[in-house]
Structure formats: C-alpha cells, structure tokens
C-alpha positions as a Python dict, from the first residue, in 0.01 Angstrom:
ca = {
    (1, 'X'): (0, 0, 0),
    (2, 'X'): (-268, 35, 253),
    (3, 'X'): (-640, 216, 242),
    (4, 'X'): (-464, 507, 411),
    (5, 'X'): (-174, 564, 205),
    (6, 'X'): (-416, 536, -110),
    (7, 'X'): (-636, 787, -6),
    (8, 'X'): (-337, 1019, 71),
    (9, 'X'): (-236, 938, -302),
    (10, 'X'): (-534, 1026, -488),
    (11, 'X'): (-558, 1325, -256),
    (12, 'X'): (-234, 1430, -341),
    (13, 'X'): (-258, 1367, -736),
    (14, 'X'): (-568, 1566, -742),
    (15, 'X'): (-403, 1874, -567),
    (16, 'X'): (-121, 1870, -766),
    (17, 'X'): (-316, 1856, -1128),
    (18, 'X'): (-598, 2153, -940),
    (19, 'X'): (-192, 2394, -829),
    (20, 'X'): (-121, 2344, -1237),
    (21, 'X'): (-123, 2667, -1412),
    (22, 'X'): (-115, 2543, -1755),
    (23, 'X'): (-209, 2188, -1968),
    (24, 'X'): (157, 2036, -1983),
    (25, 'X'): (218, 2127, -1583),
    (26, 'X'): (-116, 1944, -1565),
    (27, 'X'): (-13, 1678, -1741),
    (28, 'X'): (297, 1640, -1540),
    (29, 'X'): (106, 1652, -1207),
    (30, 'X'): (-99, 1386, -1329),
    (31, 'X'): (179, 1122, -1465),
    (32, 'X'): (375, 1220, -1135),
    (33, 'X'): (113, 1164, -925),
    (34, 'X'): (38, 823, -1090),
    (35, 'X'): (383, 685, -1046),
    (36, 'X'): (413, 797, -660),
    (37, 'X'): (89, 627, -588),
    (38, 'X'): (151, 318, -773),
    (39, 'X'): (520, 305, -654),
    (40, 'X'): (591, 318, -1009),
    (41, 'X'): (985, 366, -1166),
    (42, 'X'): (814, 566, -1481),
    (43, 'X'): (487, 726, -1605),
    (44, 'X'): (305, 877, -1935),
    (45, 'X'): (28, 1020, -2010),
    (46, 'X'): (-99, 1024, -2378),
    (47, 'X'): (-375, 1157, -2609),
    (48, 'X'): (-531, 935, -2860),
    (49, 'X'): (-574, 1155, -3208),
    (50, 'X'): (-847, 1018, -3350),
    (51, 'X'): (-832, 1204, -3648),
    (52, 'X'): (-452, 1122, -3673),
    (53, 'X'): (-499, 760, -3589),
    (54, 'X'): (-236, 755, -3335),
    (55, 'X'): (-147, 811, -2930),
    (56, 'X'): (95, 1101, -2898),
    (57, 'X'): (305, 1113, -2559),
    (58, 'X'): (217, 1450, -2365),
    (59, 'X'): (444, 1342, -2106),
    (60, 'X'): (701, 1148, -1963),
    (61, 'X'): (842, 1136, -1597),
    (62, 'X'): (1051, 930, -1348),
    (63, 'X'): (1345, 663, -1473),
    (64, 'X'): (1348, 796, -1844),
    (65, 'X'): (1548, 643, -2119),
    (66, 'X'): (1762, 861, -2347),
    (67, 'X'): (1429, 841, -2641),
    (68, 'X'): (1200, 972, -2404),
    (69, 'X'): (1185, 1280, -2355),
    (70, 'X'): (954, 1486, -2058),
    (71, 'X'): (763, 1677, -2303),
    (72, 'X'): (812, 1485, -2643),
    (73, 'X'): (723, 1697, -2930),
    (74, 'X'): (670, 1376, -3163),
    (75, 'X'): (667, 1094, -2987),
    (76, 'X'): (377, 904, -3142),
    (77, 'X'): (285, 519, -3176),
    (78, 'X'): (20, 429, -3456),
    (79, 'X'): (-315, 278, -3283),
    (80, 'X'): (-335, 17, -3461),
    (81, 'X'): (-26, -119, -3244),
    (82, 'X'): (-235, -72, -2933),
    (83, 'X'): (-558, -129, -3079),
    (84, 'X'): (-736, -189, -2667),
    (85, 'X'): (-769, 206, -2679),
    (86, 'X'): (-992, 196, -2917),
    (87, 'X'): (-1149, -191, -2989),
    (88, 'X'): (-1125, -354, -2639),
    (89, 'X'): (-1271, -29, -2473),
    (90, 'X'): (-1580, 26, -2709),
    (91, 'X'): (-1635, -356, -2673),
    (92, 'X'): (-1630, -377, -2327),
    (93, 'X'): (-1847, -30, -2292),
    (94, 'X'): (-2052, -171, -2571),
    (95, 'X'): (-2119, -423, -2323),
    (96, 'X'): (-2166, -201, -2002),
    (97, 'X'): (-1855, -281, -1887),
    (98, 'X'): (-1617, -18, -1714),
    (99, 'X'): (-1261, 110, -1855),
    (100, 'X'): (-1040, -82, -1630),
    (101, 'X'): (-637, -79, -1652),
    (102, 'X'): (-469, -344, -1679),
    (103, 'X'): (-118, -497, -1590),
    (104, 'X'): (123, -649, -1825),
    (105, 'X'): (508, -782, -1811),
    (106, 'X'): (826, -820, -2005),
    (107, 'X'): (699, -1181, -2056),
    (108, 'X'): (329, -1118, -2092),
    (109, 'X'): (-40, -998, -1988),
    (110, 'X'): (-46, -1042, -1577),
    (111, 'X'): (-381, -923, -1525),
    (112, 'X'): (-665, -748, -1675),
    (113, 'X'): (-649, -928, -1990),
    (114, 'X'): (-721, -688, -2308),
    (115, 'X'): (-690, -884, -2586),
    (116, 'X'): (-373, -772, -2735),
    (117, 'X'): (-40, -708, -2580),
    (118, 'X'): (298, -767, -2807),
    (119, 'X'): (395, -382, -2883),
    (120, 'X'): (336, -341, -2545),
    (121, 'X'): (564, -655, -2400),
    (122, 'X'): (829, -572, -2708),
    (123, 'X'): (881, -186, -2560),
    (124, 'X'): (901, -306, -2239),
    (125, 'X'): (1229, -545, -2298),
    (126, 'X'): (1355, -273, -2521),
    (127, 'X'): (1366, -17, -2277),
    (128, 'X'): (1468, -259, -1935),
    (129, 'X'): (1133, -269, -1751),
    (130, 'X'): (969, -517, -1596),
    (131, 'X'): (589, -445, -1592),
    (132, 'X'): (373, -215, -1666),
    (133, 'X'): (48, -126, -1535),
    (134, 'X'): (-242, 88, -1854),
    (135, 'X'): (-485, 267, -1727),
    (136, 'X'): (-738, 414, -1997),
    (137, 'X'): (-873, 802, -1911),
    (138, 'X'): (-1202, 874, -2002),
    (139, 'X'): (-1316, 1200, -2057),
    (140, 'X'): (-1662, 1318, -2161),
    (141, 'X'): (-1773, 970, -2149),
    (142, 'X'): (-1480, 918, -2449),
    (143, 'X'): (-1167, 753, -2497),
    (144, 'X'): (-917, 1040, -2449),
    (145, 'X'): (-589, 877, -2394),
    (146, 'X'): (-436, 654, -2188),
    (147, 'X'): (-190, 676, -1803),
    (148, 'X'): (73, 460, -1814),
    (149, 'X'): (288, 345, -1553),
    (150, 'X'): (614, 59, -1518),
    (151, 'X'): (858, -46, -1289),
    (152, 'X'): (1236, -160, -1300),
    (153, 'X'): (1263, -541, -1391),
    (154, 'X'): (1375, -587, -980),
    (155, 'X'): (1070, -436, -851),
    (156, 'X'): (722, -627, -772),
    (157, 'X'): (515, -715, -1039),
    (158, 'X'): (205, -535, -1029),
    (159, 'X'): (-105, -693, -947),
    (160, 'X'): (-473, -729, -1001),
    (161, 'X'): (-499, -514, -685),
    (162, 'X'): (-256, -216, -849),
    (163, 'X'): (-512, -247, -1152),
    (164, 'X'): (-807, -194, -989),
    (165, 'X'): (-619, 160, -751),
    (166, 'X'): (-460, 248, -1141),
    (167, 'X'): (-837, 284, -1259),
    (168, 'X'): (-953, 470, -999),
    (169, 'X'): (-620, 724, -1034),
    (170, 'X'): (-697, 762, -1443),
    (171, 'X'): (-1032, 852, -1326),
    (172, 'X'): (-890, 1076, -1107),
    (173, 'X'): (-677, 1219, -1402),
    (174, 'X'): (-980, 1268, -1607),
    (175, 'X'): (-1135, 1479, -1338),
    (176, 'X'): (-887, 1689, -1374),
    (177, 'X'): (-820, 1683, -1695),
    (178, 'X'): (-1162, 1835, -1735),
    (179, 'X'): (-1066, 2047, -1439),
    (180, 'X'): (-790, 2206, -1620),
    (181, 'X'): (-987, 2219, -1987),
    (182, 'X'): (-1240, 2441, -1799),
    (183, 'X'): (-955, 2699, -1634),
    (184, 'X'): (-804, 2668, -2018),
    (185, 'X'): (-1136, 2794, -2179),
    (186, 'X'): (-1177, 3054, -1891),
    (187, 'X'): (-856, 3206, -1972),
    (188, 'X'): (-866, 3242, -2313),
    (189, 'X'): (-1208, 3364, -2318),
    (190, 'X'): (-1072, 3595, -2072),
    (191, 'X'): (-824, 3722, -2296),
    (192, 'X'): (-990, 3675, -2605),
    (193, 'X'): (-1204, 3963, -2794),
    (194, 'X'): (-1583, 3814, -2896),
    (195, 'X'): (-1632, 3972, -3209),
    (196, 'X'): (-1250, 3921, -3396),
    (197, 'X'): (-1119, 3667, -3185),
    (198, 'X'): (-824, 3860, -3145),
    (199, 'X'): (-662, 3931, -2803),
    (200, 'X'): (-867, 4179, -2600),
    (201, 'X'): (-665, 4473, -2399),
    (202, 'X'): (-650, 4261, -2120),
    (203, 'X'): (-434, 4054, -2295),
    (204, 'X'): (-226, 4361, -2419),
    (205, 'X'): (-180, 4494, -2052),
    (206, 'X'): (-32, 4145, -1937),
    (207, 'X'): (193, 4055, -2240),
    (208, 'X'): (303, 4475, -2250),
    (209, 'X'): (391, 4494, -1893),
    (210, 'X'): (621, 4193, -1918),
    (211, 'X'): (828, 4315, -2241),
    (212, 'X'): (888, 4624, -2048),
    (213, 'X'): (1048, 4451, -1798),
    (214, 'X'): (1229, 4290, -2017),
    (215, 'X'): (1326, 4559, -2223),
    (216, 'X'): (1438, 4760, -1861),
    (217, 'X'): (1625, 4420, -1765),
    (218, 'X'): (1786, 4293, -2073),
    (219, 'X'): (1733, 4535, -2324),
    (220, 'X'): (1498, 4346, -2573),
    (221, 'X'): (1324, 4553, -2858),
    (222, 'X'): (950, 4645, -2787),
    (223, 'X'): (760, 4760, -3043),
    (224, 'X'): (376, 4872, -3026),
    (225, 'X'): (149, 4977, -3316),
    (226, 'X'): (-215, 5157, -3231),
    (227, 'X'): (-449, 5182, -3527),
    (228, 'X'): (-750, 5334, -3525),
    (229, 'X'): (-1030, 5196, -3816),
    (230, 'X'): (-1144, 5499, -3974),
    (231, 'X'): (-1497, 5555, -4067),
    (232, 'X'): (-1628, 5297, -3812),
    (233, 'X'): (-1907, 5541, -3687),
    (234, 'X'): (-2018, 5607, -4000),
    (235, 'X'): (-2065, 5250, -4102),
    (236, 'X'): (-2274, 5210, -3796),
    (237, 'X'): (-2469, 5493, -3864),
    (238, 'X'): (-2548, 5469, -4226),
    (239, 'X'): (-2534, 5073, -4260),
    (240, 'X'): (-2578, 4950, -3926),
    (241, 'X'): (-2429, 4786, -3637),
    (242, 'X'): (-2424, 4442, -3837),
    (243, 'X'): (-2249, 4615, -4124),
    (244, 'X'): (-1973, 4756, -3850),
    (245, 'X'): (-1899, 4464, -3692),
    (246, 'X'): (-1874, 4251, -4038),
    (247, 'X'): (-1577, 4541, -4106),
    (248, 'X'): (-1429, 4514, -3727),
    (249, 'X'): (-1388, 4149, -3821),
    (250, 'X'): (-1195, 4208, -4171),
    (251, 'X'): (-1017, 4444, -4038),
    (252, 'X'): (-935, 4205, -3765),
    (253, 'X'): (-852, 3904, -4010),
    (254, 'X'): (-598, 4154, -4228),
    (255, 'X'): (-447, 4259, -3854),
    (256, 'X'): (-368, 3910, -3797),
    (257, 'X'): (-197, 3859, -4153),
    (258, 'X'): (-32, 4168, -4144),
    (259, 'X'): (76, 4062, -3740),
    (260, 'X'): (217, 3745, -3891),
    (261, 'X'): (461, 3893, -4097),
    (262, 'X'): (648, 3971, -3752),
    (263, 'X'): (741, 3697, -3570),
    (264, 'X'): (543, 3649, -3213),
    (265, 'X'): (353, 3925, -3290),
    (266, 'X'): (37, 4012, -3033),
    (267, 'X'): (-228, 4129, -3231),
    (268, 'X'): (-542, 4242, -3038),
    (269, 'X'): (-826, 4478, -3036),
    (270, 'X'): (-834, 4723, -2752),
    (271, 'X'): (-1220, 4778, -2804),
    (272, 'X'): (-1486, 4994, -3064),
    (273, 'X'): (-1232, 5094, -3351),
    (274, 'X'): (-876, 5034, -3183),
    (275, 'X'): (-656, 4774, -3239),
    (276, 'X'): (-314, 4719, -3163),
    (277, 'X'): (17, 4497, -3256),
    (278, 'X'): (258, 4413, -2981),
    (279, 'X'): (606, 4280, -3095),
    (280, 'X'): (878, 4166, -2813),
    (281, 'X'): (1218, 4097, -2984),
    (282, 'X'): (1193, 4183, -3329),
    (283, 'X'): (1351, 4464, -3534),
    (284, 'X'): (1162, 4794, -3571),
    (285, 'X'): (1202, 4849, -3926),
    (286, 'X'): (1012, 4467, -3924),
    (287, 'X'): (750, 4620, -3758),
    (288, 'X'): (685, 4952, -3954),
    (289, 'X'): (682, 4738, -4254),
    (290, 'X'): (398, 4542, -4149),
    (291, 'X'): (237, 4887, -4012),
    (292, 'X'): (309, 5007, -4353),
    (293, 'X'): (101, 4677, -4529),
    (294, 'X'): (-175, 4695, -4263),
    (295, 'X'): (-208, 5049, -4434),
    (296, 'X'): (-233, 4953, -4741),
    (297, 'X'): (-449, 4661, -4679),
    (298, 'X'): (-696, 4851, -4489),
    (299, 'X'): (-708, 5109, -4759),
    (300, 'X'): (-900, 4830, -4952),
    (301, 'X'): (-1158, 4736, -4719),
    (302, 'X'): (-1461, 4826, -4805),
    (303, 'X'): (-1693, 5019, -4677),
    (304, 'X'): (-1439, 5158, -4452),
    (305, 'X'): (-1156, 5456, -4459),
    (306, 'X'): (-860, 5307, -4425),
    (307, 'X'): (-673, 5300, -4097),
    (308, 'X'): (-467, 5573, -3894),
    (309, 'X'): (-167, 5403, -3761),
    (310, 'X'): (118, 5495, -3535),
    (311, 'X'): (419, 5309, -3400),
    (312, 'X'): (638, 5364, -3129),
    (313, 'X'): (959, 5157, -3017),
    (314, 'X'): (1224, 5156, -2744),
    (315, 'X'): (1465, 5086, -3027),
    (316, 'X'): (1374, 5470, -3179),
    (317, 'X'): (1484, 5776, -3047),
    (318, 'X'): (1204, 5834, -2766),
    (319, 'X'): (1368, 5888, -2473),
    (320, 'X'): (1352, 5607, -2149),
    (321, 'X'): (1093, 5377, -2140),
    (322, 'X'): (1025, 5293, -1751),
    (323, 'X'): (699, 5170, -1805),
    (324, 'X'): (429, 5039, -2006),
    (325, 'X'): (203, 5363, -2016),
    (326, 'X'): (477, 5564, -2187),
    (327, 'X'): (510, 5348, -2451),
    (328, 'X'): (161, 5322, -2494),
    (329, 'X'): (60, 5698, -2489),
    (330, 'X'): (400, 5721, -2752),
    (331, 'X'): (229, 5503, -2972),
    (332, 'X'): (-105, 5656, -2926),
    (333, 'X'): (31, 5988, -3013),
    (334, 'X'): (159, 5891, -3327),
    (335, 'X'): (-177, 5722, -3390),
    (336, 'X'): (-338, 6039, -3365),
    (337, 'X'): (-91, 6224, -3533),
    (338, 'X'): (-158, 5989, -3848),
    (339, 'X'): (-489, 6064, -3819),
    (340, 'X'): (-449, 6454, -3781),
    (341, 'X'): (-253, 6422, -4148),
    (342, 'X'): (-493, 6166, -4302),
    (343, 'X'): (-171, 5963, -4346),
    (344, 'X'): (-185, 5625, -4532),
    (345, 'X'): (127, 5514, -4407),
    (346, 'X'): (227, 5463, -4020),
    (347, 'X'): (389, 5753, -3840),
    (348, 'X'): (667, 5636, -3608),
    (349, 'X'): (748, 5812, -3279),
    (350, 'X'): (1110, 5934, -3275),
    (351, 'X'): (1162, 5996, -3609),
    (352, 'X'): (1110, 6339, -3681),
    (353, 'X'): (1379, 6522, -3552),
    (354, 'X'): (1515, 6638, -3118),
    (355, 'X'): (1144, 6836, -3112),
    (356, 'X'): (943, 6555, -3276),
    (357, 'X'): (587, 6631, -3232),
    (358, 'X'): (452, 6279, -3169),
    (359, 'X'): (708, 6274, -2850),
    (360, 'X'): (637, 6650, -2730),
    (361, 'X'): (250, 6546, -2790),
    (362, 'X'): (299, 6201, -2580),
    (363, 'X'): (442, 6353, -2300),
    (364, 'X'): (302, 6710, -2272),
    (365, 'X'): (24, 6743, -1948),
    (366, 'X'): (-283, 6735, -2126),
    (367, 'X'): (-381, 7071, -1951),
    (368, 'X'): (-55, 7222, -2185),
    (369, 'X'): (-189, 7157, -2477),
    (370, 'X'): (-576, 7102, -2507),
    (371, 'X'): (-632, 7162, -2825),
    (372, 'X'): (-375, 6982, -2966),
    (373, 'X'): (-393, 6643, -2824),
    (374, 'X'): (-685, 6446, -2712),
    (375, 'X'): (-735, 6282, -2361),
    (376, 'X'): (-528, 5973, -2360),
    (377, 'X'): (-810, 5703, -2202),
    (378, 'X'): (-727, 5614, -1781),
    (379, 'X'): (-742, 5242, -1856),
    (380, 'X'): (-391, 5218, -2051),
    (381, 'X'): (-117, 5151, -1907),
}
C-alpha cells in the first residue's frame, strides 16, 4: 500500500472512531478501520484486566468464525497465554524502547520478534488463518489492550513494513480511545447529579420523552414517581447546609435501593428536595410497591420527615398521555396531594374515582384553581 493510501487510512480510522456515539461503536470503528488499512480478513480489539489477569475481546469484525462473536460478552484468554502484553512491553519500555506490533504466522513469529508466540500460532491454525499482525495500544502511557489483525491462509503474509503502519494505527486507536473516554465522562457528568450521583433532570427529560413515544407507538407501560424530601429546609436552617446535603445523599442511596426493586428503573434527582423514579416496561402495581417502601424507608431517615410521594402511570385510569409534560404534572399532582394529607404512603393518579382530584388538579389552568394547586415549575416537560 502506498504513502497515499496510508494516509487516507489513518485519516479514515480516526474519523470513524471521532462519528462514534458510544464505547462499543468506538471500538468497532477502530478494529474496522484497522483491518481496511492493513488489508486485513479479520480484526479485534481487546482490554487487558489487570485486576482480572486476563484480555477480554471488546470486539470482533470482518471473516468471523462461528466462536467469535462481534461484541463477545465473555470472550476472555488468561495473560499468562500472551504474556508480551504485559512482560515483553514493560521490558522493552523498561528499556526506552517503543510498543511496536508485531507479525506472526500459522507456522511461526515473521517479524517483530516478542519472545513468545505458541497460543498465538495454535489459534491461528484452529481458526484457518494465515498470519496475523499485534499491535499493542497504549493509553495513558499504559498497557491498555491490544489491536489485532489476520488474514486468510491465501493472502500475503504480512511484513516488517505492515508492522511498523500497524503501530502507528494502534496509536491512532489510542488517540481515540482517549478521544471517546473524554466524550464518555462528558456525558455522564452531563447527566449525572453532583451531590447523589443519581441522574440529574436532564437525564429524566431524555429517557421520559422516549418512553412516551414508546408508550404512544407500542403501548409500553410508563410509570413516574415524584417525591418530595420533607423537612429539607429545616435541616438547612437549623443544622446547616452540610447536614442537608448528608440527608439529600441518604435519601438518594435508599432511592436507588428502593429504584432497584423495579427492573430498569431511572432514579434521579430533579434538584433541592425532588427526586424522581422513571420505570419504562414494568407493571404499575411493581412500581407503587417500591413507592410504598421508599415511604417507609424515608420515614426512618433521620433528621428528616419522611417523604411525600405520588405516582402516576399510563397503565391507570388518567386519561391520554400525548406527551411527557402530562405525565409529569400527573405525577406531580399526586406528589402534592400526598403532601397536602401528610400521607406516608404514595398516592397514585387515577385511582380515586371518574372526579379524582389528583387528575382534576393536574389538568385544571392554574388560574382555575389558585389556591388549590401550586405552580407546576416551566422547566418540566
């Protein structure tokens, strides 16, 4: 492959892994990218686990065999079968060497020499290549894994030449590798509340507005609980601010463990006292139960009030739910309406008869009734 051509390929690997949205379509870019440039039958890309002693397979793509799946869940190999990733490397950094690849066949090491190559030679005759051509990834001036990359046992063996372009592509990978890790921690800090480590409301408007859609398409169950942390302001007032947020965090941990009792279950803080539950699929009566235990869980955290909860559900008797705001005031009226009765159990929208109040209150004008209901905040859906 000429200068040209090479160029294009590391141009083209390095667009494709900066277009990925997520880790494994990262991944993917990068082990696709590989193989095009090195004219390559297959490709992998793999993690080393230190602490697990052993490279897991993030990916496989091209000429697969019927083991190897594109995004194996446990494909693993022990490192002390390829011990290069983590002896040869240090030795030859330990020296001020570089991490260069390295090419080997079905009958040996071609070029690079490593040290150690049998596992290596062994998968290749068991799964019909011909050569292969490891390229270690560095990242953070560490071992992280390893890009692999082999060709049918008709094609051209690859050379010292296809080494030296393989190094420069896993350096390449690592780039963005380190690319994507950044976008990764952007978006969950993005979505991610500071103090409880919970999912913010940004996170809440995303994931709600899709289950409505999906609910309006196919019918799925969407359930939302809004809970209020009672006493909050007090705390804060009396305590202090440190004293508050030590109880916003609590009450955050018992959300979560009451969230986990319903499968895929969004739990999130909305911000200052309100937190919320978002379940897509799920039975109601699932829900309410773990609305119910968030109650009484709550009602032991000290020095707080308890919690005022409210749920609301498109599989209840509220009326059409054509978009996310609905459900969201619904649930918010039932919130309040917990709190207006000091309830220590959730109060569920739709279940108090045609002319239930939580309903009526949810979608009154809030001229109609001022004294009744407060304002629900702009910033909900």
């Amino acid at each position: 492959m000429g200068e040209d051509k090479r160029l294009a390929a590391v141009v083209a690997l390095a667009q494709g892994m900066a277009a990925a949205r997520t880790p494994p379509e990262s991944w993917q870019a990068a082990a696709l990218g590989a193989c095009r440039a090195l004219d390559g039958g297959f490709a992998a890309l793999s993690v080393w686990e230190r602490g697990m002693g052993r490279l897991r397979v993030l990916v496989n793509v091209g000429d697969r065999r019927p083991d190897e799946e594109e995004f194996p869940e446990a494909e693993t190999y022990p490192v002390h079968q390829f011990p290069e990733i983590t002896e040869f490397l240090h030795e030859r950094w330990a020296g001020g060497g570089g991490a260069n690849a390295w090419v080997e066949t079905a009958e040996g090491t071609a070029a690079g020499t490593p040290g150690y190559f049998h596992h290596r030679v062994a998968a290749l005759r068991r799964r019909g290549r011909g050569c292969c051509v490891v390229a270690p990834v560095v990242l953070h001036g560490r071992a992280w894994g390893e890009l692999y990359v082999a060709r049918g046992v008709r094609a051209p063996v690859f050379g010292p030449d296809d080494a030296g372009f393989a190094t420069v592509l896993a350096a390449v990978v690592a780039a963005g590798l380190a690319q994507s890790e950044r976008l990764e921690e952007a978006r969950r800090l993005a979505f991610t509340d500071a103090l409880t480590g919970l999912a913010n409301r940004r996170a809440v408007d995303v994931h709600l507005e899709e289950a409505v859609e999906r609910h309006r398409a196919e019918g799925v169950v969407v359930s939302l609980v809004v809970c209020d942390l009672n006493g909050l302001k007090h705390v804060n007032d009396t305590l202090g601010h440190a004293v508050g947020d030590r109880l916003l965090e609590r009450f955050g941990s018992v959300l979560s463990l009451c969230g986990a009792m319903v499968p895929g279950a969004l739990a999130a803080r909305l911000g200052g006292d309100e937190f919320c539950l978002l379940a897509v699929g799920p039975p109601v009566d699932d829900v309410v139960e773990a609305a119910g235990e968030l109650c009484r869980r709550a009602g032991e955290l000290e020095p707080g009030e308890g919690v005022a909860c409210g749920v609301a559900s498109t599989a209840d008797a509220i009326g059409e739910v054509g978009d996310a705001r609905r459900l969201f005031r619904l649930a918010d009226a039932a919130q309040y309406r917990a709190k207006a009765l000091r309830a220590d159990r959730p109060v569920v929208a739709g279940r108090e008869g045609p002319e239930d109040p939580v309903v009526r209150l949810a979608d009154e004008p809030p001229h109609l009734a001022p004294a009744e209901r407060r304002r629900f905040r702009g910033r909900r859906p």
